[in-house]
Amino acid sequence: MPHISIATWNINSVRVRADHIARFVSEHQPDVLCLQEIKCRNEEFPSKAFSSMGLRYVNVIGQKGSHGVAIASKHPLQVIQAPTLCPRSEARVAAVAAKGITIHNLYVPAGGEEPDPVGNDKFAHKLEVLARMKAHYAAAPKGRPTLLVGDLNIAPGEHDVWSHKQLLNVVSHTPVETEGLEAVRAAGDFVDVARALKPDPEKLYSWWSYRGDWKTANRGRRLDHIWATPGLAERCDRIEFIGAPRGWDRPSDHIPVMARFSI
DNA sequence: ATGGTTGTTACACAA
């Protein structure tokens, strides 16, 4: 049975982490790798390094300094119109089709420190992106196999954080965010494939802060997601949270999450 | 309650 594997990873600078990407690709062989926070302009993206990893096809949505997303693939990519989800026109969405599957790679704003849309415009921005996501996926035609992946900067469930109680008022796990993300998922009829294959109460984390001893404290959050439309989700036979890269030299604060689908 | 780190940028800001 043929398969396609897709990974998502907030890389926090693609140029600093090119060696980590090469090691991950060599060890795990994703067919498609979706990156967030590449932090470079399109012309600064290290396409040659990706070619030598076997990821010859790339779709880069870059900008100077911050944000930026990219999709790199072993298979040819058809670039498609990305939904307009960011009111500030930041580089946060890449959209392609590969092997007959539509792939949306998203980087939702982190939202700043204070979970108050009045006093914190970054939080207001995050909620606006969520609202646009809900409207877009509610209206999107259903039936085509689709993946929505990326750093959604929200840990939706109580077992997606190290302490539900202590994070209820912390940006990434507040009710307005978790309920907002659930509304997006329902609007698009998506399945959270990580939880479909690894149900509660197993703890699942994809991010640990740079501050403090991440490994000992293990105060993680599941911010990075792979969602699939129902027919595709049924064909997901593997999901992995690949923790090793968090322990490599000068790591990203996020780890890769990879899913495999029979096709 | 506070401070703890990283990357890009330019004399902070975003995460």
PDB file of C-alpha atoms (C1' of nucleotides) in Angstrom:
ATOM      1  CA  MET A   1       0.000   0.000   0.000  1.00  0.00           C
ATOM      2  CA  PRO A   2       1.506   3.361  -0.961  1.00  0.00           C
ATOM      3  CA  HIS A   3       1.685   6.075   1.656  1.00  0.00           C
ATOM      4  CA  ILE A   4       2.327   9.782   1.929  1.00  0.00           C
ATOM      5  CA  SER A   5       3.903  11.268   5.031  1.00  0.00           C
ATOM      6  CA  ILE A   6       3.623  14.899   5.994  1.00  0.00           C
ATOM      7  CA  ALA A   7       5.436  16.726   8.764  1.00  0.00           C
ATOM      8  CA  THR A   8       4.899  20.155  10.300  1.00  0.00           C
ATOM      9  CA  TRP A   9       7.615  22.011  12.192  1.00  0.00           C
ATOM     10  CA  ASN A  10       7.969  25.549  13.481  1.00  0.00           C
ATOM     11  CA  ILE A  11      11.661  25.877  12.732  1.00  0.00           C
ATOM     12  CA  ASN A  12      12.326  29.366  14.187  1.00  0.00           C
ATOM     13  CA  SER A  13      14.699  30.436  11.389  1.00  0.00           C
ATOM     14  CA  VAL A  14      15.222  28.078   8.458  1.00  0.00           C
ATOM     15  CA  ARG A  15      18.747  29.381   7.898  1.00  0.00           C
ATOM     16  CA  VAL A  16      19.945  28.768  11.460  1.00  0.00           C
ATOM     17  CA  ARG A  17      18.333  25.318  11.533  1.00  0.00           C
ATOM     18  CA  ALA A  18      19.194  23.986   8.048  1.00  0.00           C
ATOM     19  CA  ASP A  19      21.377  21.233   9.552  1.00  0.00           C
ATOM     20  CA  HIS A  20      18.586  20.159  11.909  1.00  0.00           C
ATOM     21  CA  ILE A  21      16.186  19.930   8.987  1.00  0.00           C
ATOM     22  CA  ALA A  22      18.647  17.820   7.015  1.00  0.00           C
ATOM     23  CA  ARG A  23      19.090  15.437   9.936  1.00  0.00           C
ATOM     24  CA  PHE A  24      15.339  15.161  10.530  1.00  0.00           C
ATOM     25  CA  VAL A  25      14.618  14.553   6.846  1.00  0.00           C
ATOM     26  CA  SER A  26      17.363  11.956   6.634  1.00  0.00           C
ATOM     27  CA  GLU A  27      16.087  10.085   9.689  1.00  0.00           C
ATOM     28  CA  HIS A  28      12.337  10.341   9.050  1.00  0.00           C
ATOM     29  CA  GLN A  29      11.939  10.832   5.289  1.00  0.00           C
ATOM     30  CA  PRO A  30       8.811  12.994   5.149  1.00  0.00           C
ATOM     31  CA  ASP A  31       7.306  13.299   1.665  1.00  0.00           C
ATOM     32  CA  VAL A  32       6.115  16.800   2.500  1.00  0.00           C
ATOM     33  CA  LEU A  33       7.577  19.133   5.111  1.00  0.00           C
ATOM     34  CA  CYS A  34       5.600  22.198   6.197  1.00  0.00           C
ATOM     35  CA  LEU A  35       7.642  24.845   7.994  1.00  0.00           C
ATOM     36  CA  GLN A  36       6.651  27.926   9.953  1.00  0.00           C
ATOM     37  CA  GLU A  37       8.703  30.878  11.170  1.00  0.00           C
ATOM     38  CA  ILE A  38      11.277  30.567   8.420  1.00  0.00           C
ATOM     39  CA  LYS A  39      12.204  34.207   9.141  1.00  0.00           C
ATOM     40  CA  CYS A  40      13.564  35.076   5.722  1.00  0.00           C
ATOM     41  CA  ARG A  41      12.633  36.598   2.400  1.00  0.00           C
ATOM     42  CA  ASN A  42      11.801  34.272  -0.493  1.00  0.00           C
ATOM     43  CA  GLU A  43      15.201  34.843  -2.101  1.00  0.00           C
ATOM     44  CA  GLU A  44      16.988  33.978   1.152  1.00  0.00           C
ATOM     45  CA  PHE A  45      15.372  30.520   1.442  1.00  0.00           C
ATOM     46  CA  PRO A  46      18.042  27.781   1.214  1.00  0.00           C
ATOM     47  CA  SER A  47      16.421  25.892  -1.681  1.00  0.00           C
ATOM     48  CA  LYS A  48      19.640  24.104  -2.641  1.00  0.00           C
ATOM     49  CA  ALA A  49      19.929  22.550   0.811  1.00  0.00           C
ATOM     50  CA  PHE A  50      16.383  21.243   0.435  1.00  0.00           C
ATOM     51  CA  SER A  51      17.148  19.833  -3.019  1.00  0.00           C
ATOM     52  CA  SER A  52      20.068  17.901  -1.625  1.00  0.00           C
ATOM     53  CA  MET A  53      17.741  16.449   1.026  1.00  0.00           C
ATOM     54  CA  GLY A  54      15.487  15.175  -1.763  1.00  0.00           C
ATOM     55  CA  LEU A  55      12.882  17.894  -1.218  1.00  0.00           C
ATOM     56  CA  ARG A  56      13.171  19.385  -4.693  1.00  0.00           C
ATOM     57  CA  TYR A  57       9.861  21.202  -4.820  1.00  0.00           C
ATOM     58  CA  VAL A  58       9.313  24.197  -2.567  1.00  0.00           C
ATOM     59  CA  ASN A  59       6.639  26.811  -2.097  1.00  0.00           C
ATOM     60  CA  VAL A  60       8.019  29.689  -0.046  1.00  0.00           C
ATOM     61  CA  ILE A  61       5.898  32.471   1.444  1.00  0.00           C
ATOM     62  CA  GLY A  62       8.576  34.590   3.091  1.00  0.00           C
ATOM     63  CA  GLN A  63       8.990  38.043   4.511  1.00  0.00           C
ATOM     64  CA  LYS A  64      11.835  39.990   6.052  1.00  0.00           C
ATOM     65  CA  GLY A  65      12.723  39.053   9.605  1.00  0.00           C
ATOM     66  CA  SER A  66       9.591  37.557  11.071  1.00  0.00           C
ATOM     67  CA  HIS A  67       7.021  34.883  10.339  1.00  0.00           C
ATOM     68  CA  GLY A  68       7.182  33.172   6.946  1.00  0.00           C
ATOM     69  CA  VAL A  69       6.012  29.681   5.940  1.00  0.00           C
ATOM     70  CA  ALA A  70       7.178  27.133   3.395  1.00  0.00           C
ATOM     71  CA  ILE A  71       6.225  23.740   2.005  1.00  0.00           C
ATOM     72  CA  ALA A  72       8.997  21.451   0.728  1.00  0.00           C
ATOM     73  CA  SER A  73       8.191  18.191  -1.030  1.00  0.00           C
ATOM     74  CA  LYS A  74       9.623  15.131  -2.743  1.00  0.00           C
ATOM     75  CA  HIS A  75       6.663  15.255  -5.120  1.00  0.00           C
ATOM     76  CA  PRO A  76       5.669  18.064  -7.471  1.00  0.00           C
ATOM     77  CA  LEU A  77       3.564  20.768  -5.885  1.00  0.00           C
ATOM     78  CA  GLN A  78       0.737  22.662  -7.450  1.00  0.00           C
ATOM     79  CA  VAL A  79       0.579  26.094  -5.829  1.00  0.00           C
ATOM     80  CA  ILE A  80      -2.993  27.128  -5.156  1.00  0.00           C
ATOM     81  CA  GLN A  81      -4.640  30.308  -3.916  1.00  0.00           C
ATOM     82  CA  ALA A  82      -4.072  30.656  -0.181  1.00  0.00           C
ATOM     83  CA  PRO A  83      -6.964  31.975   1.915  1.00  0.00           C
ATOM     84  CA  THR A  84      -6.585  35.533   3.223  1.00  0.00           C
ATOM     85  CA  LEU A  85      -6.485  34.848   6.927  1.00  0.00           C
ATOM     86  CA  CYS A  86      -4.198  37.587   8.230  1.00  0.00           C
ATOM     87  CA  PRO A  87      -5.564  41.153   8.299  1.00  0.00           C
ATOM     88  CA  ARG A  88      -2.005  42.478   8.493  1.00  0.00           C
ATOM     89  CA  SER A  89      -0.918  40.626   5.348  1.00  0.00           C
ATOM     90  CA  GLU A  90       1.875  38.838   7.185  1.00  0.00           C
ATOM     91  CA  ALA A  91       3.374  35.700   5.616  1.00  0.00           C
ATOM     92  CA  ARG A  92       1.363  33.117   7.523  1.00  0.00           C
ATOM     93  CA  VAL A  93      -0.323  30.833   4.962  1.00  0.00           C
ATOM     94  CA  ALA A  94       0.947  28.562   2.195  1.00  0.00           C
ATOM     95  CA  ALA A  95      -1.387  26.405   0.122  1.00  0.00           C
ATOM     96  CA  VAL A  96      -0.529  23.643  -2.337  1.00  0.00           C
ATOM     97  CA  ALA A  97      -1.830  20.417  -3.773  1.00  0.00           C
ATOM     98  CA  ALA A  98       0.368  17.311  -3.744  1.00  0.00           C
ATOM     99  CA  LYS A  99      -0.610  13.785  -4.795  1.00  0.00           C
ATOM    100  CA  GLY A 100      -4.216  14.946  -5.065  1.00  0.00           C
ATOM    101  CA  ILE A 101      -4.302  16.299  -1.512  1.00  0.00           C
ATOM    102  CA  THR A 102      -4.874  19.951  -0.708  1.00  0.00           C
ATOM    103  CA  ILE A 103      -2.470  21.167   1.970  1.00  0.00           C
ATOM    104  CA  HIS A 104      -2.834  24.373   3.940  1.00  0.00           C
ATOM    105  CA  ASN A 105       0.197  25.303   6.055  1.00  0.00           C
ATOM    106  CA  LEU A 106      -0.701  27.900   8.685  1.00  0.00           C
ATOM    107  CA  TYR A 107       1.143  29.989  11.223  1.00  0.00           C
ATOM    108  CA  VAL A 108      -1.377  31.516  13.617  1.00  0.00           C
ATOM    109  CA  PRO A 109      -0.130  34.563  15.594  1.00  0.00           C
ATOM    110  CA  ALA A 110       1.171  33.793  19.076  1.00  0.00           C
ATOM    111  CA  GLY A 111      -0.968  36.537  20.575  1.00  0.00           C
ATOM    112  CA  GLY A 112       1.341  38.306  23.009  1.00  0.00           C
ATOM    113  CA  GLU A 113       1.292  38.052  26.781  1.00  0.00           C
ATOM    114  CA  GLU A 114      -2.052  39.383  27.995  1.00  0.00           C
ATOM    115  CA  PRO A 115      -5.203  37.459  26.958  1.00  0.00           C
ATOM    116  CA  ASP A 116      -7.167  40.674  26.513  1.00  0.00           C
ATOM    117  CA  PRO A 117      -8.147  41.819  23.005  1.00  0.00           C
ATOM    118  CA  VAL A 118      -8.808  45.369  24.246  1.00  0.00           C
ATOM    119  CA  GLY A 119      -5.482  45.989  25.980  1.00  0.00           C
ATOM    120  CA  ASN A 120      -3.370  43.698  23.755  1.00  0.00           C
ATOM    121  CA  ASP A 121      -3.624  44.198  20.016  1.00  0.00           C
ATOM    122  CA  LYS A 122      -1.622  41.012  19.364  1.00  0.00           C
ATOM    123  CA  PHE A 123      -4.329  38.979  21.078  1.00  0.00           C
ATOM    124  CA  ALA A 124      -7.021  40.831  19.106  1.00  0.00           C
ATOM    125  CA  HIS A 125      -5.073  39.983  15.947  1.00  0.00           C
ATOM    126  CA  LYS A 126      -4.945  36.295  16.895  1.00  0.00           C
ATOM    127  CA  LEU A 127      -8.709  36.220  17.471  1.00  0.00           C
ATOM    128  CA  GLU A 128      -9.302  37.967  14.138  1.00  0.00           C
ATOM    129  CA  VAL A 129      -7.238  35.315  12.335  1.00  0.00           C
ATOM    130  CA  LEU A 130      -9.285  32.598  14.085  1.00  0.00           C
ATOM    131  CA  ALA A 131     -12.516  34.302  13.000  1.00  0.00           C
ATOM    132  CA  ARG A 132     -11.314  34.451   9.406  1.00  0.00           C
ATOM    133  CA  MET A 133     -10.295  30.795   9.557  1.00  0.00           C
ATOM    134  CA  LYS A 134     -13.758  29.823  10.748  1.00  0.00           C
ATOM    135  CA  ALA A 135     -15.465  31.830   8.012  1.00  0.00           C
ATOM    136  CA  HIS A 136     -13.144  30.500   5.320  1.00  0.00           C
ATOM    137  CA  TYR A 137     -13.379  26.812   6.200  1.00  0.00           C
ATOM    138  CA  ALA A 138     -17.134  27.002   6.810  1.00  0.00           C
ATOM    139  CA  ALA A 139     -17.583  28.298   3.262  1.00  0.00           C
ATOM    140  CA  ALA A 140     -14.944  26.099   1.609  1.00  0.00           C
ATOM    141  CA  PRO A 141     -16.271  23.354  -0.658  1.00  0.00           C
ATOM    142  CA  LYS A 142     -16.190  20.007   1.124  1.00  0.00           C
ATOM    143  CA  GLY A 143     -15.288  16.654  -0.330  1.00  0.00           C
ATOM    144  CA  ARG A 144     -11.780  17.264  -1.544  1.00  0.00           C
ATOM    145  CA  PRO A 145      -9.138  15.528   0.621  1.00  0.00           C
ATOM    146  CA  THR A 146      -7.552  18.327   2.605  1.00  0.00           C
ATOM    147  CA  LEU A 147      -4.934  18.718   5.307  1.00  0.00           C
ATOM    148  CA  LEU A 148      -4.719  21.771   7.540  1.00  0.00           C
ATOM    149  CA  VAL A 149      -1.385  21.733   9.336  1.00  0.00           C
ATOM    150  CA  GLY A 150       0.884  24.112  11.152  1.00  0.00           C
ATOM    151  CA  ASP A 151       1.667  26.053  14.272  1.00  0.00           C
ATOM    152  CA  LEU A 152      -1.792  27.084  15.399  1.00  0.00           C
ATOM    153  CA  ASN A 153      -0.388  28.496  18.661  1.00  0.00           C
ATOM    154  CA  ILE A 154      -3.291  26.987  20.623  1.00  0.00           C
ATOM    155  CA  ALA A 155      -3.199  23.901  22.849  1.00  0.00           C
ATOM    156  CA  PRO A 156      -6.852  22.871  22.598  1.00  0.00           C
ATOM    157  CA  GLY A 157      -7.380  20.142  25.189  1.00  0.00           C
ATOM    158  CA  GLU A 158      -6.609  19.717  28.864  1.00  0.00           C
ATOM    159  CA  HIS A 159      -4.109  16.972  28.014  1.00  0.00           C
ATOM    160  CA  ASP A 160      -2.403  19.201  25.458  1.00  0.00           C
ATOM    161  CA  VAL A 161      -0.770  21.210  28.261  1.00  0.00           C
ATOM    162  CA  TRP A 162       1.259  20.296  31.329  1.00  0.00           C
ATOM    163  CA  SER A 163      -1.313  21.913  33.643  1.00  0.00           C
ATOM    164  CA  HIS A 164      -4.792  22.733  32.399  1.00  0.00           C
ATOM    165  CA  LYS A 165      -5.633  24.626  35.573  1.00  0.00           C
ATOM    166  CA  GLN A 166      -2.484  26.739  35.603  1.00  0.00           C
ATOM    167  CA  LEU A 167      -2.724  27.655  31.934  1.00  0.00           C
ATOM    168  CA  LEU A 168      -6.400  28.588  31.716  1.00  0.00           C
ATOM    169  CA  ASN A 169      -5.507  32.277  31.729  1.00  0.00           C
ATOM    170  CA  VAL A 170      -2.310  31.889  29.719  1.00  0.00           C
ATOM    171  CA  VAL A 171      -2.347  32.813  26.024  1.00  0.00           C
ATOM    172  CA  SER A 172      -2.516  29.580  23.956  1.00  0.00           C
ATOM    173  CA  HIS A 173      -4.919  27.799  26.334  1.00  0.00           C
ATOM    174  CA  THR A 174      -7.613  30.348  27.253  1.00  0.00           C
ATOM    175  CA  PRO A 175     -11.248  29.344  26.640  1.00  0.00           C
ATOM    176  CA  VAL A 176     -11.767  31.993  23.931  1.00  0.00           C
ATOM    177  CA  GLU A 177      -8.864  30.438  22.011  1.00  0.00           C
ATOM    178  CA  THR A 178      -9.612  26.754  22.594  1.00  0.00           C
ATOM    179  CA  GLU A 179     -13.311  27.246  21.847  1.00  0.00           C
ATOM    180  CA  GLY A 180     -12.425  29.375  18.834  1.00  0.00           C
ATOM    181  CA  LEU A 181     -10.132  26.687  17.463  1.00  0.00           C
ATOM    182  CA  GLU A 182     -12.769  24.005  18.031  1.00  0.00           C
ATOM    183  CA  ALA A 183     -15.222  26.180  16.075  1.00  0.00           C
ATOM    184  CA  VAL A 184     -12.731  26.323  13.171  1.00  0.00           C
ATOM    185  CA  ARG A 185     -12.276  22.554  13.256  1.00  0.00           C
ATOM    186  CA  ALA A 186     -16.029  21.946  13.265  1.00  0.00           C
ATOM    187  CA  ALA A 187     -16.641  24.537  10.525  1.00  0.00           C
ATOM    188  CA  GLY A 188     -14.213  22.757   8.220  1.00  0.00           C
ATOM    189  CA  ASP A 189     -15.308  19.261   9.262  1.00  0.00           C
ATOM    190  CA  PHE A 190     -11.700  18.431  10.135  1.00  0.00           C
ATOM    191  CA  VAL A 191     -10.410  15.565  12.258  1.00  0.00           C
ATOM    192  CA  ASP A 192      -7.544  16.249  14.678  1.00  0.00           C
ATOM    193  CA  VAL A 193      -5.582  13.170  13.629  1.00  0.00           C
ATOM    194  CA  ALA A 194      -3.169  13.316  16.561  1.00  0.00           C
ATOM    195  CA  ARG A 195      -6.020  12.879  19.023  1.00  0.00           C
ATOM    196  CA  ALA A 196      -7.784  10.381  16.761  1.00  0.00           C
ATOM    197  CA  LEU A 197      -4.757   8.087  17.027  1.00  0.00           C
ATOM    198  CA  LYS A 198      -3.544   9.069  20.504  1.00  0.00           C
ATOM    199  CA  PRO A 199      -6.686   9.819  22.519  1.00  0.00           C
ATOM    200  CA  ASP A 200      -6.893  11.547  25.900  1.00  0.00           C
ATOM    201  CA  PRO A 201      -5.607  11.308  28.559  1.00  0.00           C
ATOM    202  CA  GLU A 202      -2.185  10.748  26.982  1.00  0.00           C
ATOM    203  CA  LYS A 203      -0.194  13.984  27.207  1.00  0.00           C
ATOM    204  CA  LEU A 204       0.978  15.298  23.832  1.00  0.00           C
ATOM    205  CA  TYR A 205       3.357  18.253  23.523  1.00  0.00           C
ATOM    206  CA  SER A 206       5.056  19.841  20.517  1.00  0.00           C
ATOM    207  CA  TRP A 207       6.573  22.922  22.167  1.00  0.00           C
ATOM    208  CA  TRP A 208       8.638  23.669  25.250  1.00  0.00           C
ATOM    209  CA  SER A 209       9.756  27.184  26.192  1.00  0.00           C
ATOM    210  CA  TYR A 210      13.390  28.199  25.767  1.00  0.00           C
ATOM    211  CA  ARG A 211      13.206  29.558  29.297  1.00  0.00           C
ATOM    212  CA  GLY A 212      14.376  27.144  31.960  1.00  0.00           C
ATOM    213  CA  ASP A 213      15.084  23.418  31.859  1.00  0.00           C
ATOM    214  CA  TRP A 214      12.569  22.150  29.327  1.00  0.00           C
ATOM    215  CA  LYS A 215      13.390  18.460  29.749  1.00  0.00           C
ATOM    216  CA  THR A 216      13.271  18.208  33.531  1.00  0.00           C
ATOM    217  CA  ALA A 217      10.273  20.493  34.006  1.00  0.00           C
ATOM    218  CA  ASN A 218       8.475  19.052  30.933  1.00  0.00           C
ATOM    219  CA  ARG A 219       6.068  21.958  30.881  1.00  0.00           C
ATOM    220  CA  GLY A 220       5.038  21.466  27.284  1.00  0.00           C
ATOM    221  CA  ARG A 221       2.094  22.414  25.118  1.00  0.00           C
ATOM    222  CA  ARG A 222       0.645  20.915  21.906  1.00  0.00           C
ATOM    223  CA  LEU A 223       0.629  23.943  19.610  1.00  0.00           C
ATOM    224  CA  ASP A 224       1.373  22.171  16.312  1.00  0.00           C
ATOM    225  CA  HIS A 225      -1.394  20.304  14.555  1.00  0.00           C
ATOM    226  CA  ILE A 226      -2.312  18.058  11.657  1.00  0.00           C
ATOM    227  CA  TRP A 227      -5.986  18.100  10.739  1.00  0.00           C
ATOM    228  CA  ALA A 228      -7.523  16.060   7.934  1.00  0.00           C
ATOM    229  CA  THR A 229     -10.896  15.836   6.262  1.00  0.00           C
ATOM    230  CA  PRO A 230     -12.767  12.680   7.371  1.00  0.00           C
ATOM    231  CA  GLY A 231     -12.030  10.369   4.440  1.00  0.00           C
ATOM    232  CA  LEU A 232      -8.346  11.205   4.621  1.00  0.00           C
ATOM    233  CA  ALA A 233      -8.272  10.979   8.416  1.00  0.00           C
ATOM    234  CA  GLU A 234      -9.538   7.392   8.178  1.00  0.00           C
ATOM    235  CA  ARG A 235      -6.444   6.594   6.142  1.00  0.00           C
ATOM    236  CA  CYS A 236      -4.038   7.988   8.758  1.00  0.00           C
ATOM    237  CA  ASP A 237      -2.187   5.028  10.247  1.00  0.00           C
ATOM    238  CA  ARG A 238       0.625   6.795  12.112  1.00  0.00           C
ATOM    239  CA  ILE A 239       1.253  10.029  13.970  1.00  0.00           C
ATOM    240  CA  GLU A 240       4.533  10.838  15.644  1.00  0.00           C
ATOM    241  CA  PHE A 241       5.709  13.614  17.942  1.00  0.00           C
ATOM    242  CA  ILE A 242       9.425  13.544  17.271  1.00  0.00           C
ATOM    243  CA  GLY A 243      11.002  14.887  20.441  1.00  0.00           C
ATOM    244  CA  ALA A 244      14.689  14.298  19.754  1.00  0.00           C
ATOM    245  CA  PRO A 245      15.303  17.564  17.840  1.00  0.00           C
ATOM    246  CA  ARG A 246      14.355  19.558  20.954  1.00  0.00           C
ATOM    247  CA  GLY A 247      17.539  18.153  22.518  1.00  0.00           C
ATOM    248  CA  TRP A 248      19.858  18.929  19.607  1.00  0.00           C
ATOM    249  CA  ASP A 249      22.364  21.782  19.713  1.00  0.00           C
ATOM    250  CA  ARG A 250      20.658  25.193  19.372  1.00  0.00           C
ATOM    251  CA  PRO A 251      17.176  23.738  18.817  1.00  0.00           C
ATOM    252  CA  SER A 252      13.893  25.230  17.730  1.00  0.00           C
ATOM    253  CA  ASP A 253      11.482  25.488  20.651  1.00  0.00           C
ATOM    254  CA  HIS A 254       9.034  23.360  18.597  1.00  0.00           C
ATOM    255  CA  ILE A 255       9.421  19.739  17.478  1.00  0.00           C
ATOM    256  CA  PRO A 256       8.246  18.115  14.244  1.00  0.00           C
ATOM    257  CA  VAL A 257       4.902  16.331  14.168  1.00  0.00           C
ATOM    258  CA  MET A 258       4.520  13.803  11.359  1.00  0.00           C
ATOM    259  CA  ALA A 259       1.537  11.824  10.060  1.00  0.00           C
ATOM    260  CA  ARG A 260       1.313   9.060   7.476  1.00  0.00           C
ATOM    261  CA  PHE A 261      -1.657   8.330   5.211  1.00  0.00           C
ATOM    262  CA  SER A 262      -2.328   5.440   2.891  1.00  0.00           C
ATOM    263  CA  ILE A 263      -3.125   6.682  -0.603  1.00  0.00           C
TER     264      ILE A 263
ATOM    265  C1'  DA B   1       4.952  37.908  41.526  1.00  0.00           C
ATOM    266  C1'  DT B   2       8.954  37.598  38.739  1.00  0.00           C
ATOM    267  C1'  DG B   3      12.164  36.137  35.386  1.00  0.00           C
ATOM    268  C1'  DG B   4      13.782  32.991  32.696  1.00  0.00           C
ATOM    269  C1'  DT B   5      15.738  32.369  26.184  1.00  0.00           C
ATOM    270  C1'  DT B   6      16.148  32.930  21.144  1.00  0.00           C
ATOM    271  C1'  DG B   7      16.402  35.104  16.333  1.00  0.00           C
ATOM    272  C1'  DT B   8      16.328  39.130  13.536  1.00  0.00           C
ATOM    273  C1'  DT B   9      17.003  43.633  13.517  1.00  0.00           C
ATOM    274  C1'  DA B  10      18.973  48.002  14.344  1.00  0.00           C
ATOM    275  C1'  DC B  11      19.433  51.256  18.778  1.00  0.00           C
ATOM    276  C1'  DA B  12      13.632  46.775  20.200  1.00  0.00           C
ATOM    277  C1'  DC B  13      10.433  43.548  18.993  1.00  0.00           C
ATOM    278  C1'  DA B  14       8.200  39.134  18.331  1.00  0.00           C
ATOM    279  C1'  DA B  15       7.930  34.745  20.072  1.00  0.00           C
TER     280       DA B  15
END
